[in-house]
mmCIF file of C-alpha atoms in Angstrom:
data_model
loop_
_atom_site.group_PDB
_atom_site.id
_atom_site.type_symbol
_atom_site.label_atom_id
_atom_site.label_comp_id
_atom_site.label_asym_id
_atom_site.label_seq_id
_atom_site.Cartn_x
_atom_site.Cartn_y
_atom_site.Cartn_z
ATOM 1 C CA ASP E 194 72.647 94.915 120.819
ATOM 2 C CA ALA E 195 74.999 95.444 117.921
ATOM 3 C CA GLY E 196 76.537 98.878 117.848
ATOM 4 C CA VAL E 197 76.406 101.419 115.058
ATOM 5 C CA ILE E 198 77.736 99.913 111.848
ATOM 6 C CA GLN E 199 79.488 101.920 109.154
ATOM 7 C CA SER E 200 80.878 101.007 105.793
ATOM 8 C CA PRO E 201 83.321 101.197 104.232
ATOM 9 C CA ARG E 202 85.933 101.595 106.967
ATOM 10 C CA HIS E 203 88.407 103.128 104.558
ATOM 11 C CA GLU E 204 87.820 104.850 101.258
ATOM 12 C CA VAL E 205 90.431 106.234 98.910
ATOM 13 C CA THR E 206 89.164 108.016 95.850
ATOM 14 C CA GLU E 207 90.248 110.531 93.284
ATOM 15 C CA MET E 208 89.075 114.104 93.171
ATOM 16 C CA GLY E 209 85.824 114.458 91.294
ATOM 17 C CA GLN E 210 84.536 110.991 92.087
ATOM 18 C CA GLU E 211 81.328 110.283 93.963
ATOM 19 C CA VAL E 212 81.654 108.848 97.449
ATOM 20 C CA THR E 213 78.884 107.144 99.406
ATOM 21 C CA LEU E 214 79.214 106.383 103.088
ATOM 22 C CA ARG E 215 76.765 104.060 104.818
ATOM 23 C CA CYS E 216 75.449 103.727 108.337
ATOM 24 C CA LYS E 217 73.199 101.356 110.245
ATOM 25 C CA PRO E 218 72.098 102.799 113.605
ATOM 26 C CA ILE E 219 71.463 100.862 116.789
ATOM 27 C CA SER E 220 68.111 99.125 116.563
ATOM 28 C CA GLY E 221 65.373 101.140 118.255
ATOM 29 C CA HIS E 222 67.253 104.430 118.173
ATOM 30 C CA ASP E 223 65.241 107.222 116.564
ATOM 31 C CA TYR E 224 68.023 109.797 116.103
ATOM 32 C CA LEU E 225 70.911 109.491 113.677
ATOM 33 C CA PHE E 226 73.811 111.902 113.377
ATOM 34 C CA TRP E 227 76.592 112.348 110.819
ATOM 35 C CA TYR E 228 79.856 113.926 112.004
ATOM 36 C CA ARG E 229 83.162 114.778 110.392
ATOM 37 C CA GLN E 230 86.440 114.890 112.313
ATOM 38 C CA THR E 231 89.668 116.543 111.253
ATOM 39 C CA MET E 232 92.719 117.656 113.189
ATOM 40 C CA MET E 233 92.071 121.270 112.289
ATOM 41 C CA ARG E 234 88.341 121.498 112.993
ATOM 42 C CA GLY E 235 87.733 118.730 115.491
ATOM 43 C CA LEU E 236 84.404 116.934 115.563
ATOM 44 C CA GLU E 237 81.710 118.700 113.539
ATOM 45 C CA LEU E 238 78.053 117.786 113.236
ATOM 46 C CA LEU E 239 76.973 117.693 109.595
ATOM 47 C CA ILE E 240 73.325 116.660 109.785
ATOM 48 C CA TYR E 241 70.932 114.752 111.988
ATOM 49 C CA PHE E 242 67.688 112.862 111.498
ATOM 50 C CA ASN E 243 64.749 112.066 113.741
ATOM 51 C CA ASN E 244 62.509 109.179 112.706
ATOM 52 C CA ASN E 245 64.160 109.244 109.266
ATOM 53 C CA VAL E 246 63.416 112.955 108.733
ATOM 54 C CA PRO E 247 66.304 115.459 108.426
ATOM 55 C CA ILE E 248 66.030 117.940 111.265
ATOM 56 C CA ASP E 249 69.118 120.108 110.977
ATOM 57 C CA ASP E 250 71.506 120.145 108.035
ATOM 58 C CA SER E 251 73.148 123.450 108.869
ATOM 59 C CA GLY E 252 76.500 121.745 109.267
ATOM 60 C CA MET E 253 76.589 120.347 105.740
ATOM 61 C CA PRO E 254 79.478 122.246 104.196
ATOM 62 C CA GLU E 255 78.295 122.549 100.613
ATOM 63 C CA ASP E 256 75.768 121.351 98.085
ATOM 64 C CA ARG E 257 78.230 118.631 97.178
ATOM 65 C CA PHE E 258 77.166 116.891 100.386
ATOM 66 C CA SER E 259 73.829 115.159 100.723
ATOM 67 C CA ALA E 260 72.380 112.693 103.216
ATOM 68 C CA LYS E 261 69.383 110.412 103.180
ATOM 69 C CA MET E 262 67.672 108.069 105.577
ATOM 70 C CA PRO E 263 65.221 105.922 103.608
ATOM 71 C CA ASN E 264 64.307 103.790 106.630
ATOM 72 C CA ALA E 265 65.012 103.427 110.328
ATOM 73 C CA SER E 266 67.960 101.110 109.817
ATOM 74 C CA PHE E 267 69.939 102.772 107.048
ATOM 75 C CA SER E 268 71.420 106.137 106.151
ATOM 76 C CA THR E 269 73.835 107.386 103.526
ATOM 77 C CA LEU E 270 76.110 110.396 103.233
ATOM 78 C CA LYS E 271 77.098 111.210 99.688
ATOM 79 C CA ILE E 272 79.774 113.562 98.405
ATOM 80 C CA GLN E 273 79.627 114.417 94.732
ATOM 81 C CA PRO E 274 82.046 115.523 93.410
ATOM 82 C CA SER E 275 84.659 114.837 96.075
ATOM 83 C CA GLU E 276 87.568 117.183 96.728
ATOM 84 C CA PRO E 277 90.864 116.715 98.623
ATOM 85 C CA ARG E 278 89.609 118.974 101.433
ATOM 86 C CA ASP E 279 86.870 116.449 102.126
ATOM 87 C CA SER E 280 89.507 114.065 103.467
ATOM 88 C CA ALA E 281 88.522 113.311 107.058
ATOM 89 C CA VAL E 282 87.042 110.648 109.281
ATOM 90 C CA TYR E 283 83.269 110.518 109.014
ATOM 91 C CA PHE E 284 81.331 109.159 111.966
ATOM 92 C CA CYS E 285 77.749 108.116 112.290
ATOM 93 C CA ALA E 286 76.105 108.105 115.724
ATOM 94 C CA SER E 287 72.671 107.226 117.017
ATOM 95 C CA SER E 288 70.614 107.888 120.118
ATOM 96 C CA SER E 289 67.136 107.454 121.495
ATOM 97 C CA SER E 290 64.765 110.213 122.519
ATOM 98 C CA TRP E 291 63.222 110.719 125.930
ATOM 99 C CA THR E 292 59.827 109.717 124.567
ATOM 100 C CA SER E 293 61.061 106.508 123.018
ATOM 101 C CA GLY E 294 60.863 104.694 126.330
ATOM 102 C CA ARG E 295 64.343 103.320 125.832
ATOM 103 C CA PRO E 296 66.936 103.600 128.595
ATOM 104 C CA LYS E 297 69.614 106.272 128.549
ATOM 105 C CA PRO E 298 68.016 108.844 126.246
ATOM 106 C CA TYR E 299 70.192 111.486 124.595
ATOM 107 C CA GLU E 300 73.333 109.371 124.858
ATOM 108 C CA GLN E 301 74.932 109.181 121.428
ATOM 109 C CA TYR E 302 76.841 106.063 120.419
ATOM 110 C CA PHE E 303 79.332 106.299 117.622
ATOM 111 C CA GLY E 304 80.169 103.897 114.861
ATOM 112 C CA PRO E 305 83.781 103.002 113.995
ATOM 113 C CA GLY E 306 83.964 105.698 111.325
ATOM 114 C CA THR E 307 84.967 105.854 107.676
ATOM 115 C CA ARG E 308 88.394 107.258 106.919
ATOM 116 C CA LEU E 309 88.069 109.081 103.603
ATOM 117 C CA THR E 310 91.074 110.109 101.565
ATOM 118 C CA VAL E 311 90.538 112.110 98.390
ATOM 119 C CA THR E 312 93.607 112.428 96.201
ATOM 120 C CA GLN N 176 83.984 132.558 122.756
ATOM 121 C CA LYS N 177 83.691 128.889 121.965
ATOM 122 C CA GLU N 178 80.538 127.175 123.189
ATOM 123 C CA VAL N 179 82.458 124.368 124.877
ATOM 124 C CA GLU N 180 86.036 124.877 125.934
ATOM 125 C CA GLN N 181 88.647 122.405 127.058
ATOM 126 C CA ASN N 182 92.354 122.693 127.681
ATOM 127 C CA SER N 183 93.912 120.849 124.754
ATOM 128 C CA GLY N 184 96.788 119.553 126.859
ATOM 129 C CA PRO N 185 98.691 117.377 126.708
ATOM 130 C CA LEU N 186 98.051 116.564 130.341
ATOM 131 C CA SER N 187 100.580 114.173 131.834
ATOM 132 C CA VAL N 188 99.731 112.282 135.020
ATOM 133 C CA PRO N 189 101.747 109.590 136.830
ATOM 134 C CA GLU N 190 100.258 106.130 136.966
ATOM 135 C CA GLY N 191 98.116 105.704 140.066
ATOM 136 C CA ALA N 192 97.433 109.417 140.490
ATOM 137 C CA ILE N 193 94.164 111.291 139.907
ATOM 138 C CA ALA N 194 93.667 112.841 136.483
ATOM 139 C CA SER N 195 91.441 115.921 136.434
ATOM 140 C CA LEU N 196 89.886 117.097 133.185
ATOM 141 C CA ASN N 197 87.881 120.301 132.949
ATOM 142 C CA CYS N 198 85.332 121.734 130.575
ATOM 143 C CA THR N 199 83.457 125.035 130.531
ATOM 144 C CA TYR N 200 80.394 125.896 128.478
ATOM 145 C CA SER N 201 78.812 129.183 127.535
ATOM 146 C CA ASP N 202 75.090 128.462 127.189
ATOM 147 C CA ARG N 203 73.189 128.617 130.463
ATOM 148 C CA VAL N 204 70.329 126.503 129.115
ATOM 149 C CA SER N 205 72.628 123.552 128.621
ATOM 150 C CA GLN N 206 70.866 120.513 129.941
ATOM 151 C CA SER N 207 72.956 117.383 129.621
ATOM 152 C CA PHE N 208 76.671 116.775 129.728
ATOM 153 C CA PHE N 209 78.774 113.921 128.440
ATOM 154 C CA TRP N 210 82.354 112.746 128.528
ATOM 155 C CA TYR N 211 83.730 110.708 125.662
ATOM 156 C CA ARG N 212 87.078 108.951 125.446
ATOM 157 C CA GLN N 213 88.758 108.638 122.063
ATOM 158 C CA TYR N 214 91.806 106.505 121.483
ATOM 159 C CA SER N 215 94.006 107.423 118.538
ATOM 160 C CA GLY N 216 92.453 106.144 115.321
ATOM 161 C CA LYS N 217 89.240 105.060 117.041
ATOM 162 C CA SER N 218 85.767 106.501 117.473
ATOM 163 C CA PRO N 219 84.553 108.451 120.523
ATOM 164 C CA GLU N 220 83.327 106.170 123.294
ATOM 165 C CA LEU N 221 80.805 107.441 125.843
ATOM 166 C CA ILE N 222 82.099 106.993 129.383
ATOM 167 C CA MET N 223 79.962 109.288 131.543
ATOM 168 C CA SER N 224 76.793 111.346 131.371
ATOM 169 C CA ILE N 225 75.591 113.801 134.000
ATOM 170 C CA TYR N 226 72.405 115.835 134.142
ATOM 171 C CA SER N 227 72.177 117.470 137.570
ATOM 172 C CA ASN N 228 74.500 119.410 139.825
ATOM 173 C CA GLY N 229 76.891 117.430 141.956
ATOM 174 C CA ASP N 230 78.978 114.332 141.519
ATOM 175 C CA LYS N 231 78.282 111.105 139.672
ATOM 176 C CA GLU N 232 80.586 108.152 140.182
ATOM 177 C CA ASP N 233 81.106 105.128 137.971
ATOM 178 C CA GLY N 234 84.022 102.920 138.930
ATOM 179 C CA ARG N 235 87.221 104.948 138.723
ATOM 180 C CA PHE N 236 85.433 107.821 136.993
ATOM 181 C CA THR N 237 83.658 110.741 138.664
ATOM 182 C CA ALA N 238 81.861 113.459 136.750
ATOM 183 C CA GLN N 239 81.219 116.746 138.516
ATOM 184 C CA LEU N 240 78.737 119.362 137.342
ATOM 185 C CA ASN N 241 78.351 122.932 138.529
ATOM 186 C CA LYS N 242 75.683 124.700 136.493
ATOM 187 C CA ALA N 243 76.042 127.997 138.338
ATOM 188 C CA SER N 244 79.694 128.204 137.325
ATOM 189 C CA GLN N 245 79.051 126.496 133.980
ATOM 190 C CA TYR N 246 81.688 123.864 134.256
ATOM 191 C CA VAL N 247 81.841 120.112 134.206
ATOM 192 C CA SER N 248 84.829 118.000 135.125
ATOM 193 C CA LEU N 249 85.954 114.409 134.944
ATOM 194 C CA LEU N 250 88.151 112.805 137.564
ATOM 195 C CA ILE N 251 89.934 109.542 136.883
ATOM 196 C CA ARG N 252 91.198 107.823 140.022
ATOM 197 C CA ASP N 253 94.090 105.357 140.074
ATOM 198 C CA SER N 254 95.069 106.355 136.538
ATOM 199 C CA GLN N 255 96.277 103.545 134.304
ATOM 200 C CA PRO N 256 98.331 103.693 131.100
ATOM 201 C CA SER N 257 95.209 102.438 129.315
ATOM 202 C CA ASP N 258 93.513 105.732 130.248
ATOM 203 C CA SER N 259 95.855 107.569 127.874
ATOM 204 C CA ALA N 260 93.538 109.030 125.248
ATOM 205 C CA THR N 261 91.802 112.229 124.195
ATOM 206 C CA TYR N 262 88.791 113.113 126.342
ATOM 207 C CA LEU N 263 85.961 115.030 124.711
ATOM 208 C CA CYS N 264 83.399 117.046 126.631
ATOM 209 C CA ALA N 265 79.965 117.368 124.991
ATOM 210 C CA VAL N 266 76.971 119.494 125.907
ATOM 211 C CA LYS N 267 73.320 119.159 124.928
ATOM 212 C CA ASN N 268 70.924 122.101 125.174
ATOM 213 C CA PHE N 269 67.274 121.886 126.094
ATOM 214 C CA GLY N 270 64.954 121.292 123.152
ATOM 215 C CA ASN N 271 67.753 120.309 120.828
ATOM 216 C CA GLU N 272 69.228 116.879 120.258
ATOM 217 C CA LYS N 273 72.561 118.184 119.020
ATOM 218 C CA LEU N 274 75.712 117.725 121.018
ATOM 219 C CA THR N 275 78.332 120.449 120.946
ATOM 220 C CA PHE N 276 81.795 119.017 121.458
ATOM 221 C CA GLY N 277 84.878 120.607 122.875
ATOM 222 C CA THR N 278 88.169 120.142 121.066
ATOM 223 C CA GLY N 279 89.316 117.544 123.583
ATOM 224 C CA THR N 280 92.097 117.168 126.139
ATOM 225 C CA ARG N 281 94.891 114.731 125.389
ATOM 226 C CA LEU N 282 95.763 112.761 128.522
ATOM 227 C CA THR N 283 98.943 110.753 128.928
ATOM 228 C CA ILE N 284 99.439 108.454 131.908
ATOM 229 C CA ILE N 285 103.122 107.993 132.658
ATOM 230 C CA PRO N 286 104.072 104.532 133.968
#
């Protein structure tokens, strides 16, 4: 199976611009997670979906952040407008549930990440 | 008190020795435990999962879980320079798919 795919791998943008990060989870996984990692705050969960439905968005820092999952194979994280403090590495991860019948439930597999720099 | 705590290190271990990484967690209903390895500039990579008390071995890696004492550890036998990385401990609670990560321990294997 292909792993989690993210694009772009690097994004440099100016403050105030809209940024869209993309993720394709592992086929058959029914959970998708968006994380942000910085040196100061470590790895933080922003939001996660189950069967394309947002379950917990309590980690989304502000209304400038939004996430969607229109189908089982695609999700986006959008920042509008972007600010310099949004600079971080954003990871997408996916996992399967116990009821999915897939092996190794609960284990989250991470994509390569998107390094975002807002100037 | 942080939910998941790890010594940030750096932890330096001679090549060939055993590296011991520790993690404590605060929530007694924690159900599943994971160790991730993260090389600099890369994404976290799952290396071990453990669900019940005791030891679980996979190659040079052994995960140990003690729910009564609320700690989980990772032993790396015959440490290699390629094991130099940051190791993240993650905990999943019952009824919740979220993982709570520790801040990670930076491990350096000295040739």
